[in-house]
PDB file of C-alpha atoms in Angstrom:
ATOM      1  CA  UNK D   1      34.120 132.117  -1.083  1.00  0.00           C
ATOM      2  CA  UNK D   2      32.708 133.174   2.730  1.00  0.00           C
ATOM      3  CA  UNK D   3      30.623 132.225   4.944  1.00  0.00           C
ATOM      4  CA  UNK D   4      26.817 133.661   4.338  1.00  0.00           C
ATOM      5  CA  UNK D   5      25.344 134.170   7.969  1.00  0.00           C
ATOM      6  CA  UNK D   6      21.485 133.113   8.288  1.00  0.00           C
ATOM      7  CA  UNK D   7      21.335 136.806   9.473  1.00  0.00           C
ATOM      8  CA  UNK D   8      22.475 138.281   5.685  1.00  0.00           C
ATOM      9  CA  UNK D   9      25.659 139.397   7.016  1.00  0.00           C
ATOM     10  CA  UNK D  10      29.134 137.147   4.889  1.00  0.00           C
ATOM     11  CA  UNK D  11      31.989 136.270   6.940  1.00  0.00           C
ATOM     12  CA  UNK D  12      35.482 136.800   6.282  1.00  0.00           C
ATOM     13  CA  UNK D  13      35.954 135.204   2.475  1.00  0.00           C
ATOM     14  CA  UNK D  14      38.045 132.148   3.293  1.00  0.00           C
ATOM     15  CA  UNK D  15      39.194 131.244  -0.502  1.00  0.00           C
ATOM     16  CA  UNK D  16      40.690 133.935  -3.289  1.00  0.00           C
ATOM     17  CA  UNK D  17      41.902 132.975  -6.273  1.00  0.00           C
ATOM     18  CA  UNK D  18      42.541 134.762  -9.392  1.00  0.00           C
ATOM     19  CA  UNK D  19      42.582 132.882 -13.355  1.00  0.00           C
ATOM     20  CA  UNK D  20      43.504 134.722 -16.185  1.00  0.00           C
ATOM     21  CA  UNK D  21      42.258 133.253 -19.784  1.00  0.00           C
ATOM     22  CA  UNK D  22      42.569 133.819 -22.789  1.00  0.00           C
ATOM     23  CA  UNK D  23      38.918 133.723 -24.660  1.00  0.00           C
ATOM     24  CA  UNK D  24      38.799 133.707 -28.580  1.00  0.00           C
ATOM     25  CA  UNK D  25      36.027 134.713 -30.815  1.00  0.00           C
ATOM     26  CA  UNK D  26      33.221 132.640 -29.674  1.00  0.00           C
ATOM     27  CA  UNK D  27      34.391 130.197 -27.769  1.00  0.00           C
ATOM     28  CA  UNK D  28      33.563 129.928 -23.971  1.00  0.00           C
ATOM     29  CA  UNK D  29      36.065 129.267 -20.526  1.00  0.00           C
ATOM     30  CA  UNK D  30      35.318 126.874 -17.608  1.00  0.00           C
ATOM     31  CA  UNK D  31      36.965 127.163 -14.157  1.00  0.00           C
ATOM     32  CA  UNK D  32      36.104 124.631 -11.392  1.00  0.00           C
ATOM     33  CA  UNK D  33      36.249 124.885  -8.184  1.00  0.00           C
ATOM     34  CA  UNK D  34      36.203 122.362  -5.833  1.00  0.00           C
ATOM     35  CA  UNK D  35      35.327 123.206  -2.303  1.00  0.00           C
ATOM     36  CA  UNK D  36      35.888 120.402   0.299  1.00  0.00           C
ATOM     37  CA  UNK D  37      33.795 120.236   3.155  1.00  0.00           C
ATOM     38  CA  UNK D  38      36.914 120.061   5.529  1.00  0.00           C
ATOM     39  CA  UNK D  39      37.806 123.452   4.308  1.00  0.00           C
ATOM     40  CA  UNK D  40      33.825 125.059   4.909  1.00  0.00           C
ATOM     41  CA  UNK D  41      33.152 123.417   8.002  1.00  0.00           C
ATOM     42  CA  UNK D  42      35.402 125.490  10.291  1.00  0.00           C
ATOM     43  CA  UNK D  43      33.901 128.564   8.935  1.00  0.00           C
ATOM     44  CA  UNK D  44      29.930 127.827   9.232  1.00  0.00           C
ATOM     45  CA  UNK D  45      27.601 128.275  12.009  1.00  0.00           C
ATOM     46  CA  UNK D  46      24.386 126.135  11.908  1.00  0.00           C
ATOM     47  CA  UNK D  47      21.973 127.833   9.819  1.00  0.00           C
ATOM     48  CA  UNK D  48      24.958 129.291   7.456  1.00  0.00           C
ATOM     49  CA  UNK D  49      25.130 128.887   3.583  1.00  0.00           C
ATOM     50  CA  UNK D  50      28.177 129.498   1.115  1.00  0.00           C
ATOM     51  CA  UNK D  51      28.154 132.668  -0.724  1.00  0.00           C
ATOM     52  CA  UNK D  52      30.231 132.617  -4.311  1.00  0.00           C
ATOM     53  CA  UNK D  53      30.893 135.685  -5.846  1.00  0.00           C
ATOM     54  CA  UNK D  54      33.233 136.317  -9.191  1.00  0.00           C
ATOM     55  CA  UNK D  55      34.430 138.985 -10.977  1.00  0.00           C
ATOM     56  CA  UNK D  56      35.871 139.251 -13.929  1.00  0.00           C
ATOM     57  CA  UNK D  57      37.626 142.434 -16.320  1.00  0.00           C
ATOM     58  CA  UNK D  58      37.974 142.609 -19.678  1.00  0.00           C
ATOM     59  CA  UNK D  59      41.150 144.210 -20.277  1.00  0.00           C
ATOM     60  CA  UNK D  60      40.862 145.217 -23.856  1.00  0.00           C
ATOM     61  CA  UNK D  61      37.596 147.559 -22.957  1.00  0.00           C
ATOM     62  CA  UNK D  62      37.929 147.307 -18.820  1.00  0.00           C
ATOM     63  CA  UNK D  63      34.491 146.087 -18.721  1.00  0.00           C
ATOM     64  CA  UNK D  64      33.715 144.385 -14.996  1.00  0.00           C
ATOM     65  CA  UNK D  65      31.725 141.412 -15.201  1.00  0.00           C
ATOM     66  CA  UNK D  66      30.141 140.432 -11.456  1.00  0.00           C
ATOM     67  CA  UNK D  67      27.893 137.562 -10.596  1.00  0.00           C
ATOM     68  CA  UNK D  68      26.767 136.124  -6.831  1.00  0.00           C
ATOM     69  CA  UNK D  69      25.627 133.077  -5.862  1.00  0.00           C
ATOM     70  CA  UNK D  70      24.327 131.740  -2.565  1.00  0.00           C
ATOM     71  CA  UNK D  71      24.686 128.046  -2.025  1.00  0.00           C
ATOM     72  CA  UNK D  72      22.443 126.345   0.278  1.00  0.00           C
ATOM     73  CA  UNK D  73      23.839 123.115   1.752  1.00  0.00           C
ATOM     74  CA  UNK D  74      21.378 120.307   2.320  1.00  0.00           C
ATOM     75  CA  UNK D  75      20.469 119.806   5.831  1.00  0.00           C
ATOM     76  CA  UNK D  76      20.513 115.794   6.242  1.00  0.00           C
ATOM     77  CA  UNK D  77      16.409 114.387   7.183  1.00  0.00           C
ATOM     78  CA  UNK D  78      15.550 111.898   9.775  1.00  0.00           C
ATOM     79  CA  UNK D  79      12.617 109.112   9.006  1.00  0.00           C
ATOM     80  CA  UNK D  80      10.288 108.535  11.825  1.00  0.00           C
ATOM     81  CA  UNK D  81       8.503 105.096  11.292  1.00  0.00           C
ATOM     82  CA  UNK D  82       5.960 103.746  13.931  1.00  0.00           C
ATOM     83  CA  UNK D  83       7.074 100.250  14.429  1.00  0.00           C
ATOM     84  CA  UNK D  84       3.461  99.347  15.989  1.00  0.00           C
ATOM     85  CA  UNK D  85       0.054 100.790  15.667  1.00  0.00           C
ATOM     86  CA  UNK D  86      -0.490 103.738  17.623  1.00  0.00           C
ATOM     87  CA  UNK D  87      -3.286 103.425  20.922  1.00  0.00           C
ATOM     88  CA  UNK D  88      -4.366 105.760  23.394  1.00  0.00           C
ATOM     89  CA  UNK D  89      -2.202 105.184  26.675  1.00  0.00           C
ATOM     90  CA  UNK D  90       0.005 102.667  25.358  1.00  0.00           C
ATOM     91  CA  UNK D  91       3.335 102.987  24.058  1.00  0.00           C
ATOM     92  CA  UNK D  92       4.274 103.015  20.764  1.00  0.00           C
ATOM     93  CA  UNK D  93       7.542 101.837  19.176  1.00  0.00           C
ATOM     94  CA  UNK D  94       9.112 104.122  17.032  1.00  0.00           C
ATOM     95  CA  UNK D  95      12.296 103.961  14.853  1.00  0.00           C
ATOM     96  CA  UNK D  96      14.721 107.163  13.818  1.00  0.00           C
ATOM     97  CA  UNK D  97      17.144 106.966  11.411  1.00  0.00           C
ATOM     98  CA  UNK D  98      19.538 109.252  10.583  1.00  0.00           C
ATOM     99  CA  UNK D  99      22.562 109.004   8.028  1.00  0.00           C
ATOM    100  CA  UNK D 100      25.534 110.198   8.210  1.00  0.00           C
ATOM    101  CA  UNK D 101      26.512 112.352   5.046  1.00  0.00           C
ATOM    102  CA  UNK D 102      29.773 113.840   6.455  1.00  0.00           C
ATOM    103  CA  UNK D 103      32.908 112.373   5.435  1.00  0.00           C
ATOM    104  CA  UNK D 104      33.912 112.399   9.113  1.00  0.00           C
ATOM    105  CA  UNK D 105      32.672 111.179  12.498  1.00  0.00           C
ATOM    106  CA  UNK D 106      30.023 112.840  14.576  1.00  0.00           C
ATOM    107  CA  UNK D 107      30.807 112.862  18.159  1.00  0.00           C
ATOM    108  CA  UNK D 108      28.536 114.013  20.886  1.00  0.00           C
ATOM    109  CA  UNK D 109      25.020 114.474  18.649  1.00  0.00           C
ATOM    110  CA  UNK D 110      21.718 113.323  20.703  1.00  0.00           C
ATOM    111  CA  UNK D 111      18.408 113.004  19.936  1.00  0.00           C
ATOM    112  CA  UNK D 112      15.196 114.418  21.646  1.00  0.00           C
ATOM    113  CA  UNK D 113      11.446 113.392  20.727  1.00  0.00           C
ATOM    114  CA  UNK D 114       9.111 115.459  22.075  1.00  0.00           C
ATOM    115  CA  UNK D 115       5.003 115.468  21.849  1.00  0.00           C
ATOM    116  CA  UNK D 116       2.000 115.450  23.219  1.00  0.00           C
ATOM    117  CA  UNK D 117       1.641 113.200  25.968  1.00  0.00           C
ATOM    118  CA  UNK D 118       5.594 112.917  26.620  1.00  0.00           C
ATOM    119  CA  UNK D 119       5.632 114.177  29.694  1.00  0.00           C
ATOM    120  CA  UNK D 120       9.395 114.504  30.411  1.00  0.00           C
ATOM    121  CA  UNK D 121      11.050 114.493  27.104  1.00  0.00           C
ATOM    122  CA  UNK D 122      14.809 113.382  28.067  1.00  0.00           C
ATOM    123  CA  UNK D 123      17.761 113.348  25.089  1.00  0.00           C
ATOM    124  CA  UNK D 124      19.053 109.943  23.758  1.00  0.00           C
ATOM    125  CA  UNK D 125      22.987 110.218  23.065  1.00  0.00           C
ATOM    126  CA  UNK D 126      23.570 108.565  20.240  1.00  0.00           C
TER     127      UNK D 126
END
């Protein structure tokens, strides 16, 4: 498992691991992996994805089995809702709300609304 820059270049892998099964006649093998996000975060940038790649040999015929997957992580949305009706030279109330899907904190985030007629756009800490 490594990092998958938004430029196309992977990071240093930060997770190996090796299974060996046994697979009879027919019958099909499952490994999960579980990924927590406290072990991804330190190794993604902003615009980053996950890249998963497995291998696998058949020993009786050496036969190399290879399969890649990119895995986009969901960038959390914000709702805009105008809390009034919207006039020409008045101001307009207008709620943002943003959740939280981490299963930690977020310190330091702010928020900036810009558009036309804003004339100084200035960051809200949240």
């Amino acid at each position: 498992l490594a990092p998958l820059r938004y430029t196309g270049v992977t990071g240093a892998a930060f997770r190996n691991e090796q299974h060996r099964r046994v697979v009879t006649p027919g019958q099909e093998e499952k490994v999960v992996l579980t990924v927590p996000y406290s072990e991804y975060r330190p190794h993604l940038g902003p615009q980053d994805s996950l890249k998963l790649g497995v291998t696998g040999t058949v020993l009786e015929t050496r036969q190399v089995l290879a399969k890649e997957l990119r895995l986009q992580l969901t960038v959390p949305q914000l709702t805009l809702t105008l809390l009034a009706p919207a006039v020409v030279g008045q101001e307009v109330p207008v709620q943002v709300v943003f959740q939280n899907p981490l299963p930690e904190s977020l310190e330091g985030a702010t928020l900036r609304m810009e558009g036309s007629g804003i004339s100084c756009p200035k960051p809200f800490s949240l």
